Amino acid sequence: MSAPLDTSAVQTLPPFDPTFADVSYAELSHGRTGYRIFGEERPGGASIVCMHGIGWWSFCFDEFAASVAAAGHRCLIFDFFGRGSSAVPSTPYAPGLFVEQTRELLDHIGWRHPVHLVGISMGGAIATHFTVTYPDRVASVTLLAPAVTPVDMPFVARLALMPYIGSLLFALVGQRSMLKRLRELRCADDILRSDDRPELVNALIERMEWAILNKPGYPTAFHSTMASFDFAGECPIVKLNSGRYVFRL
C-alpha cells in the first residue's frame, strides 16, 4: 500500500506503556478516542494534525510532534478507532468512519479553524478523504508514502478480503498470520534498512505484538479496514491544480 519510509535518524523508541497513562480521551459518537496535544497556542503558530497508518498508531508521530511543538506550533496526534488507546467499535472500518472521528475530535478540542494535515500510508488516504469532505477545515495536506494509488494483491490476500468467506478465513487464521508475518519480515516492509536498527525494530515488534495479542478486536478492526478501503482499486488521486490540491474519488 505504500513504500517503506527512510527513518534512518530514528534508532529506537521510548519504553512502551500499554496503560497509555499520558493519553487524554474524547467520547465520540463511535466510542472513546485517545489523543495527545503537543505545544501551546501561540501568535503565528500553526495547528497540525497527524494521521497514522493501518497497523501502527500515533506513537509513530511522537518525535515529529515534539519537534513541531519546539518550533512554536501545536500538534495533535491521535489513535484511529481499533488502534492504540482508542475504542474498537463494531462497524465497518471505512474511510468515512475515520473522517468523522477526526472531525468530531477537532470539534471536541475546539480546533474549528483550518488545520495542516500530515498523513502517512493509510493516514494519507484518510487525509485526502477528509479534505474532500471538509475543505474549509484544511489549510494544507502533506502525504508521506500515502496509500492513494492502486496496488496489486496476491490471490490469498484478495480471498481474505472477499465478503463473508474472507471474514471467516481471517477469523480462523488471521491473528496467527499477522504474527507470523510480523516476526518474519521484522518491519522490512515498513522501514528502510531495518536490519541496521535492531533496537528500533524490536520496539516496533513489541508494540505490534501487544496490539495483535492483547488489544481486543484489533485483528478484526485491521481486517475490516483492509476490506473497506479500495486499496486494490481506485483510491483518491492527488492532483495539483492552480496551486491547490484537488482530489478525485
XYZ file of C-alpha atoms in Angstrom:
249
model
C 0.000 0.000 0.000
C 2.993 2.315 0.404
C 6.764 2.179 0.107
C 8.973 1.731 3.186
C 9.972 5.002 4.831
C 13.540 6.165 5.360
C 13.661 6.570 9.135
C 17.453 6.304 9.442
C 17.596 9.130 12.001
C 15.454 7.111 14.445
C 17.312 4.358 16.292
C 14.800 3.307 18.927
C 11.547 4.272 20.658
C 10.707 5.206 24.258
C 9.633 2.358 26.558
C 6.154 1.126 25.689
C 3.406 1.858 28.226
C 0.326 -0.284 27.449
C -1.691 1.688 30.036
C -1.428 4.849 27.886
C -1.051 6.929 31.032
C -0.160 10.140 29.138
C -3.185 9.992 26.822
C -6.297 12.197 27.005
C -9.659 10.872 25.847
C -12.682 12.180 23.980
C -16.007 10.348 23.958
C -17.141 10.483 20.332
C -20.173 9.020 18.559
C -18.417 5.699 17.812
C -16.529 5.446 21.076
C -13.553 6.716 23.003
C -10.627 8.274 21.142
C -7.190 8.621 22.696
C -5.208 11.734 21.767
C -2.328 13.973 22.775
C -1.646 17.632 22.012
C 1.951 18.851 21.828
C 2.680 22.555 22.172
C 0.536 25.546 23.072
C -1.360 28.130 21.090
C 0.959 30.977 20.137
C 0.641 34.014 17.857
C 1.549 32.952 14.326
C 1.658 29.279 15.258
C 0.065 26.581 13.123
C -2.210 23.695 14.108
C -1.032 20.350 12.715
C -2.975 17.086 12.767
C -1.164 13.768 12.213
C -2.852 10.674 10.792
C -1.132 7.307 11.175
C -1.220 4.182 9.020
C -3.237 0.988 9.068
C -1.188 -1.035 11.540
C 0.661 1.356 13.833
C -0.918 4.079 15.909
C 0.010 7.603 16.978
C 3.313 6.677 18.660
C 4.933 6.891 15.223
C 4.489 10.687 15.367
C 5.868 11.273 18.885
C 9.237 12.660 17.809
C 7.721 14.712 14.991
C 5.078 16.203 17.291
C 7.709 17.184 19.853
C 9.718 18.918 17.120
C 6.627 20.771 15.925
C 5.949 21.984 19.467
C 9.566 23.100 19.904
C 9.186 25.187 16.734
C 6.249 27.097 18.252
C 3.286 25.206 16.794
C 0.599 22.857 18.096
C 0.382 19.239 17.007
C -2.486 16.815 17.557
C -1.790 13.091 17.352
C -4.488 10.502 17.984
C -5.310 6.845 17.533
C -7.773 5.820 14.856
C -10.552 3.509 16.014
C -9.335 -0.047 16.512
C -5.758 1.057 17.251
C -3.703 2.046 20.273
C -5.729 3.642 23.052
C -8.937 4.156 21.080
C -12.135 2.112 21.128
C -12.909 -0.780 18.777
C -16.468 -0.134 17.584
C -18.497 -2.833 15.838
C -18.841 -1.076 12.495
C -17.201 -1.214 9.060
C -13.802 0.499 9.173
C -14.375 2.513 6.005
C -12.786 5.913 5.264
C -15.914 7.739 6.431
C -15.524 6.338 9.952
C -12.053 7.851 10.319
C -13.037 11.112 8.621
C -15.870 11.655 11.096
C -13.670 10.566 14.006
C -11.205 13.285 13.008
C -13.907 15.921 12.593
C -15.547 15.082 15.919
C -12.198 15.122 17.707
C -11.310 18.527 16.248
C -14.684 19.832 17.411
C -14.089 18.324 20.862
C -10.763 20.104 21.366
C -12.053 23.325 19.830
C -9.962 23.340 16.659
C -12.597 24.669 14.250
C -10.112 26.650 12.180
C -8.260 25.245 9.117
C -5.545 22.781 10.138
C -2.494 21.310 8.422
C -2.927 17.566 7.826
C 0.006 15.143 7.814
C -0.889 11.598 6.763
C 1.306 8.535 6.456
C 0.260 5.460 4.423
C -3.438 4.864 5.147
C -3.455 8.163 7.015
C -2.642 9.825 3.710
C -5.759 8.309 2.149
C -7.851 9.456 5.113
C -6.350 12.953 4.850
C -7.481 13.158 1.232
C -10.978 11.970 2.107
C -11.146 14.491 4.961
C -10.051 17.304 2.642
C -12.703 16.377 0.070
C -15.384 16.216 2.774
C -14.370 19.280 4.794
C -12.253 21.505 2.508
C -12.884 24.615 4.615
C -11.222 22.952 7.600
C -7.935 22.166 5.828
C -5.054 24.631 5.403
C -2.668 22.151 3.734
C -2.064 18.441 3.205
C 1.272 16.628 3.495
C 1.314 12.988 2.394
C 4.066 10.583 3.482
C 4.198 7.336 1.482
C 0.420 7.653 1.085
C -1.894 4.776 0.268
C -3.586 6.677 -2.561
C -2.590 4.607 -5.596
C -3.791 1.166 -6.730
C -1.755 -1.833 -5.583
C -1.650 -5.432 -6.746
C -2.659 -8.014 -4.154
C -1.865 -11.731 -4.217
C -4.730 -14.171 -4.578
C -4.723 -15.173 -0.890
C -4.988 -11.527 0.183
C -7.872 -10.925 -2.231
C -9.586 -14.070 -0.950
C -9.263 -12.872 2.645
C -10.969 -9.603 1.718
C -13.976 -11.169 -0.021
C -17.358 -10.723 1.684
C -18.356 -13.457 4.132
C -15.699 -16.026 3.181
C -12.945 -13.503 3.873
C -14.227 -12.783 7.379
C -14.473 -16.498 8.120
C -10.981 -17.160 6.798
C -9.498 -14.287 8.779
C -11.276 -15.374 11.962
C -9.623 -18.789 11.617
C -6.052 -17.830 10.743
C -5.831 -14.026 10.756
C -4.183 -13.456 14.131
C -1.661 -16.243 13.579
C -0.871 -14.963 10.089
C -0.341 -11.408 11.334
C 2.104 -12.588 13.982
C 3.955 -14.813 11.546
C 4.348 -12.004 9.006
C 5.449 -9.541 11.693
C 8.133 -11.855 13.082
C 9.410 -12.982 9.701
C 9.588 -9.596 7.988
C 10.619 -7.678 11.124
C 9.172 -4.421 9.729
C 11.190 -4.606 6.487
C 8.027 -3.683 4.599
C 7.593 -0.549 6.743
C 11.054 0.975 7.164
C 14.198 1.007 5.051
C 17.389 -0.697 6.264
C 15.526 -2.285 9.157
C 18.348 -4.807 9.710
C 20.665 -1.947 10.704
C 18.462 -0.880 13.613
C 17.531 -3.910 15.697
C 16.556 -1.812 18.745
C 14.011 0.145 16.725
C 12.633 -2.993 15.107
C 12.336 -4.757 18.465
C 10.443 -1.756 19.881
C 8.052 -1.776 16.936
C 7.513 -5.526 17.187
C 6.793 -5.194 20.921
C 4.038 -2.698 20.203
C 2.549 -4.666 17.334
C 2.612 -7.957 19.248
C 0.755 -6.225 22.078
C -1.883 -4.990 19.621
C -2.332 -8.361 17.910
C -2.380 -10.413 21.121
C -3.672 -8.077 23.829
C -5.883 -5.375 22.320
C -9.351 -6.924 21.998
C -10.696 -6.530 18.485
C -7.522 -5.201 16.865
C -7.120 -8.037 14.309
C -10.801 -7.732 13.360
C -10.503 -3.952 13.002
C -7.396 -4.393 10.851
C -9.193 -6.864 8.591
C -12.285 -4.653 8.333
C -10.100 -1.716 7.330
C -8.405 -3.770 4.628
C -11.794 -4.906 3.345
C -13.390 -1.441 3.492
C -10.645 0.544 1.739
C -10.259 0.104 -2.002
C -6.500 -0.474 -1.832
C -6.584 -2.700 -4.912
C -8.780 -0.355 -6.940
C -9.063 3.371 -7.278
C -8.336 5.436 -4.186
C -8.309 9.249 -4.094
C -5.813 10.549 -6.657
C -3.903 13.673 -5.717
C -3.523 16.340 -8.384
C -2.104 19.840 -8.221
C -4.440 22.234 -9.989
C -3.874 26.015 -9.994
C -1.783 25.830 -6.861
C -4.334 23.853 -4.842
C -4.718 20.178 -4.103
C -7.721 18.564 -5.758
C -8.835 15.011 -5.063
C -10.884 12.672 -7.259
C -12.898 9.925 -5.552
